[in-house]
């Protein structure tokens, strides 16, 4: 059975034994429903003592270490450890997530506390600064953060009687915080002489600024404000770990095992010493107390929870027990009863009842226990110890039968034979010893084949064979009881195994990932009857596989809960339960096994919610082997949007070229040209890797995108307007519900989303900072206030924004595979769906996170790749289109049915008021009713249906449809081939816009005397475009190969095209029919040129370093130009048609004589004098200035000179089109720069009359037309040009003051060096100069020259009680001379109608009263203030903002 699919049965967590008492405190509370909430491992537990039932919160994926209860006592906040830890706020009734707070802390979250009204939550991190954060937890928004302390913080609490005040305590400190605006400011508690400076472990706030805190020595410190006012000594005999405030007073618990109750004034009420009670023991340490009414909950260091009823305080009730600290490895199940036995490094062995969910027996051993086994009759329990011994106990009364020590190293595995006669004991000494049970465990055999420690063992059913696994991953077989190794494969064939717990072997191949050789699976146990097995691994995951599981990389179901290593896992004797144990979390989990048949009854149970990638119930994908992806989708998923260099890197790169800049600045450079260009029309639409990116606007215009341009197209006038705010490929577009705003997302290192107005073409908001590499999907909410976006980073991060404020509301990792579409629920803006490769997920917002649930397919099939999705007519209904042509109909998260809609993938879908419209790869647009029951009408996109007014030609019938939108009585369709079509409901189709298809466009030629151009592309088409106002494609021809260059003959009748296979054609320029074709080369033809005049010769350059010259009339090759050391990039003829100028990839500028092709050497001065018929070269002294400062990183790919030889246009690898004056001599010429193409501009050409510049973009497939505007003709158009890289310095430079200020360095002096040179001896160490009196021997004062008193040591102050000293008073700032004018401006203002003047100097804000001449001061800054402004709004009279220097900047508002 080589089925690699996941099993159909599953596990459900039923009980967790244990409580996290070690290294945690204050983590045990009563909820409003009188249930008890606590945590263990990575699970939040809500336990009902009345019903003896547990509920579990499974939203974390690592150890939980902190917990806080909301004041209403229903919601719980828990914080975890991990590289990117997060906080979950969840509901203790439903155990569902309410909010996720993330992306701020690192390492872990040590403490949490809610404020009085429960609106805010404070958290403390485990990072080196112990960062303190305050959250608006419902929104998931960080309100404030500050470094907490240099040492650990143990507890934090809000002052419940003063708003915006907090107290934190920890190692040798206590801090009192005030929250003002978004700034948290601490003041350290002053211990003074009232008590010793020591570690404070817990605290509670009371009225009148009083704070009580528990100290490490067992005292309680009482604080008033920030001062220690008294201590209650000996409150406990040792450290006080927990303090809990309630209506009646305070409860404290300490290391001494006592719980003390105090009244509201901290007068003692009673003491409960748990060590003295029945269940108590020496060394009991209290970590958590909670007092409610007459009940007290106590959590101990050793994982017990006690409940104490106050009037029967001597009889605490033990409601939960677990193993103590130390790793837990030993697990065995009873062969006939529902019992599990566990043994741990805490040296205890415990027996648990799986039915009563309780501990029924416990016995302490001498040594840490590492493994356990129960004999077949259930009478004996064998325990393997860490010191190499093993002990056998009677299960009935836990008395010892025998204790044997034959080995020095730990016993890691032992097993009784099925007939009960033998016990096999495997040790870390690499051997297995066999003992006879009946002979009082006498050693009868030894197996010594292993070279490493023994990890797992299984007996055969007839007790004659034993198989072992060792640390090297070797599987060996032995004959029993002698222990002789069996190597004969025939002998091994028929063996039936009594159990299967080995991790290596053919039967369990599938538990290992395909390409893994790691030892991270700790335990396996097979259920032969149910044909499933369960595994435990180092990542805290319990997995369910089919058994046997023969092929590597089998699918599974996975279950989270344990935090670190799951060390062992076993089925109960009747296979009803699975028991798993955690190593470091030392907890025991009991899972209920839900077999196949029962699953059908439980289908109504919603799938487990998944939080940030955890507990997704299924394996990474459920299916066995997924059918192949459709070729088009496969192609799309292979596209990479990563760039070697991003435009964002430009400033940095220029910075690195500082030296070059300086040298350039010292030379006089040519000015930028006076003339300019403006984007006029773009041919192209991005359809090949985008979808649903084409809409009607409010006014009936059409909005879409291509390259880095958002286009608004008016179909009546055939004109376009452009949004040019992006600087790289736009990958997605969504329209606001009111159809007036558009959101577009682009490629970039820190990629941005722009929201802009389609009428004014102005940006309204730009969202950055969360997506890496690019944004591939965006969607507005129905109210238009929110925006969802998906990134193309490795996790395809999903972000929900309040776009007007530019604020991130929530974010989550979406999926490892590509996500194609995100849609916000129109009825509930907190819900959304995403679809992608084998991905359909339903998300709901929870604070700063999103919680996802996989679409539940049930018996209806497997998760397909989804290409599009929309919501339906109610909030539960959703529809998605699959890669196989089906439409899936979902209610909530359940798939109800599928409908066959298209042949091949359904790429686009649009919801109407009463129905839907879909488009697919089959080139068909289908209209459906509102339930997808009936298809009302279909439109096939065919050439025959094209209406006469079309702006071009359809390349093929039934092109793949990527976008559909409805409005204004038409259906708007975007195709993969880059066409935009408008389908009339009655049938005719109008083509509005088109461009090249996927593939790079390089070939471009303009007609010698008509407004026409030709392009040729890697998409294997040659196209002719009309550049006059009709802007359409006139002709197209499919070629056998892609092409890289083309050229019109001087009379415009012929067109030469160079192809990528080394051949070239000459075609009729009107009909595009072949005139002649040649092939002399094998490599790409990179440039092709007719000679001027009659066009007698044709020069053909190829990438194999040659230029061939053909005589056009005789159709013969007449010359070959040799001598280039690299491929040819550019070529120009001189006016006479006798000389060729050639550029190569090695940046050589070469000259050849035509027609023979003889190489010529021409000095650069002569080159300038030659009259060239065209200039497209990028090398030579005439165009030295076109190369940018960062020329090593980017290439200038193309240039073209106007016919008056005044302006040179260039295109480069950064997507910039630039204009230079010609000749551009001298390095780094000045220019005007234009952005519209996304990456490489591959070619630029002026039209015959220089009225237009035509440019093509390589991968962006677009053809752009720019109008050429003479100097003086300046429209105030948006985004005209950016001036050149280097400005200002040489244009007269700066004024000297400005230069000086520009160069001031504000590095904080205290961090770098002392301002004042320090030398000499400190005053108290100086030798004292004798006074005049002393020199003369006159002694003043009471002390005789010779004194019996001991000489006083230096620097010792005597405390003369008798003398009355004047106490040192505070210094009060009275007057400040000075005003900071040297490097600041606009920093002095009138206030109060001229009565006061406000200004600043040093770190002080000064308010100067003009009448009295007095000053008052704002002194909250701690470094130089550099700026000051006054709020002019009448509502905020006298509010001033000042900004200071610091590593972390902040702004203070003062009144």
PDB file of N, CA and C in Angstrom, residues 256-258 271-282 284 313-316:
ATOM      1  N   UNK A 256       8.759  29.735  50.761  1.00  0.00           N
ATOM      2  CA  UNK A 256       8.650  28.985  52.029  1.00  0.00           C
ATOM      3  C   UNK A 256       7.422  28.076  52.072  1.00  0.00           C
ATOM      4  N   UNK A 257       6.643  28.025  50.950  1.00  0.00           N
ATOM      5  CA  UNK A 257       5.486  27.132  50.908  1.00  0.00           C
ATOM      6  C   UNK A 257       4.270  27.667  51.633  1.00  0.00           C
ATOM      7  N   UNK A 258       4.337  28.949  52.066  1.00  0.00           N
ATOM      8  CA  UNK A 258       3.196  29.532  52.800  1.00  0.00           C
ATOM      9  C   UNK A 258       2.397  30.455  51.879  1.00  0.00           C
ATOM     10  N   UNK A 271      -2.278  32.758  57.965  1.00  0.00           N
ATOM     11  CA  UNK A 271      -1.194  32.082  57.240  1.00  0.00           C
ATOM     12  C   UNK A 271      -1.624  30.663  56.961  1.00  0.00           C
ATOM     13  N   UNK A 272      -1.386  30.186  55.732  1.00  0.00           N
ATOM     14  CA  UNK A 272      -1.649  28.780  55.419  1.00  0.00           C
ATOM     15  C   UNK A 272      -0.303  28.188  55.000  1.00  0.00           C
ATOM     16  N   UNK A 273       0.193  27.226  55.792  1.00  0.00           N
ATOM     17  CA  UNK A 273       1.477  26.618  55.450  1.00  0.00           C
ATOM     18  C   UNK A 273       1.202  25.301  54.737  1.00  0.00           C
ATOM     19  N   UNK A 274       1.403  25.293  53.426  1.00  0.00           N
ATOM     20  CA  UNK A 274       1.042  24.109  52.649  1.00  0.00           C
ATOM     21  C   UNK A 274       1.950  22.926  52.960  1.00  0.00           C
ATOM     22  N   UNK A 275       3.152  23.189  53.450  1.00  0.00           N
ATOM     23  CA  UNK A 275       4.067  22.077  53.715  1.00  0.00           C
ATOM     24  C   UNK A 275       3.565  21.210  54.869  1.00  0.00           C
ATOM     25  N   UNK A 276       2.750  21.837  55.729  1.00  0.00           N
ATOM     26  CA  UNK A 276       2.273  21.102  56.921  1.00  0.00           C
ATOM     27  C   UNK A 276       1.000  20.310  56.626  1.00  0.00           C
ATOM     28  N   UNK A 277       0.392  20.501  55.459  1.00  0.00           N
ATOM     29  CA  UNK A 277      -0.896  19.837  55.185  1.00  0.00           C
ATOM     30  C   UNK A 277      -0.643  18.422  54.678  1.00  0.00           C
ATOM     31  N   UNK A 278      -1.759  17.644  54.511  1.00  0.00           N
ATOM     32  CA  UNK A 278      -1.645  16.231  54.119  1.00  0.00           C
ATOM     33  C   UNK A 278      -0.859  16.066  52.813  1.00  0.00           C
ATOM     34  N   UNK A 279      -1.210  16.897  51.838  1.00  0.00           N
ATOM     35  CA  UNK A 279      -0.589  16.734  50.524  1.00  0.00           C
ATOM     36  C   UNK A 279       0.769  17.429  50.446  1.00  0.00           C
ATOM     37  N   UNK A 280       1.145  18.129  51.511  1.00  0.00           N
ATOM     38  CA  UNK A 280       2.360  18.943  51.453  1.00  0.00           C
ATOM     39  C   UNK A 280       3.629  18.110  51.534  1.00  0.00           C
ATOM     40  N   UNK A 281       4.742  18.742  51.279  1.00  0.00           N
ATOM     41  CA  UNK A 281       6.033  18.053  51.360  1.00  0.00           C
ATOM     42  C   UNK A 281       7.096  19.108  51.566  1.00  0.00           C
ATOM     43  N   UNK A 282       8.252  18.645  52.000  1.00  0.00           N
ATOM     44  CA  UNK A 282       9.360  19.565  52.258  1.00  0.00           C
ATOM     45  C   UNK A 282       9.830  20.150  50.926  1.00  0.00           C
ATOM     46  N   UNK A 284       8.211  22.463  49.210  1.00  0.00           N
ATOM     47  CA  UNK A 284       7.126  23.020  48.392  1.00  0.00           C
ATOM     48  C   UNK A 284       7.316  24.537  48.254  1.00  0.00           C
ATOM     49  N   UNK A 313      -8.920  25.672  55.891  1.00  0.00           N
ATOM     50  CA  UNK A 313      -7.637  25.949  55.256  1.00  0.00           C
ATOM     51  C   UNK A 313      -6.607  24.861  55.501  1.00  0.00           C
ATOM     52  N   UNK A 314      -6.876  23.949  56.416  1.00  0.00           N
ATOM     53  CA  UNK A 314      -5.895  22.886  56.653  1.00  0.00           C
ATOM     54  C   UNK A 314      -6.057  21.729  55.681  1.00  0.00           C
ATOM     55  N   UNK A 315      -7.125  21.772  54.869  1.00  0.00           N
ATOM     56  CA  UNK A 315      -7.352  20.657  53.951  1.00  0.00           C
ATOM     57  C   UNK A 315      -7.365  21.173  52.510  1.00  0.00           C
ATOM     58  N   UNK A 316      -6.216  21.543  51.989  1.00  0.00           N
ATOM     59  CA  UNK A 316      -6.215  21.980  50.588  1.00  0.00           C
ATOM     60  C   UNK A 316      -6.509  20.792  49.675  1.00  0.00           C
TER      61      UNK A 316
END
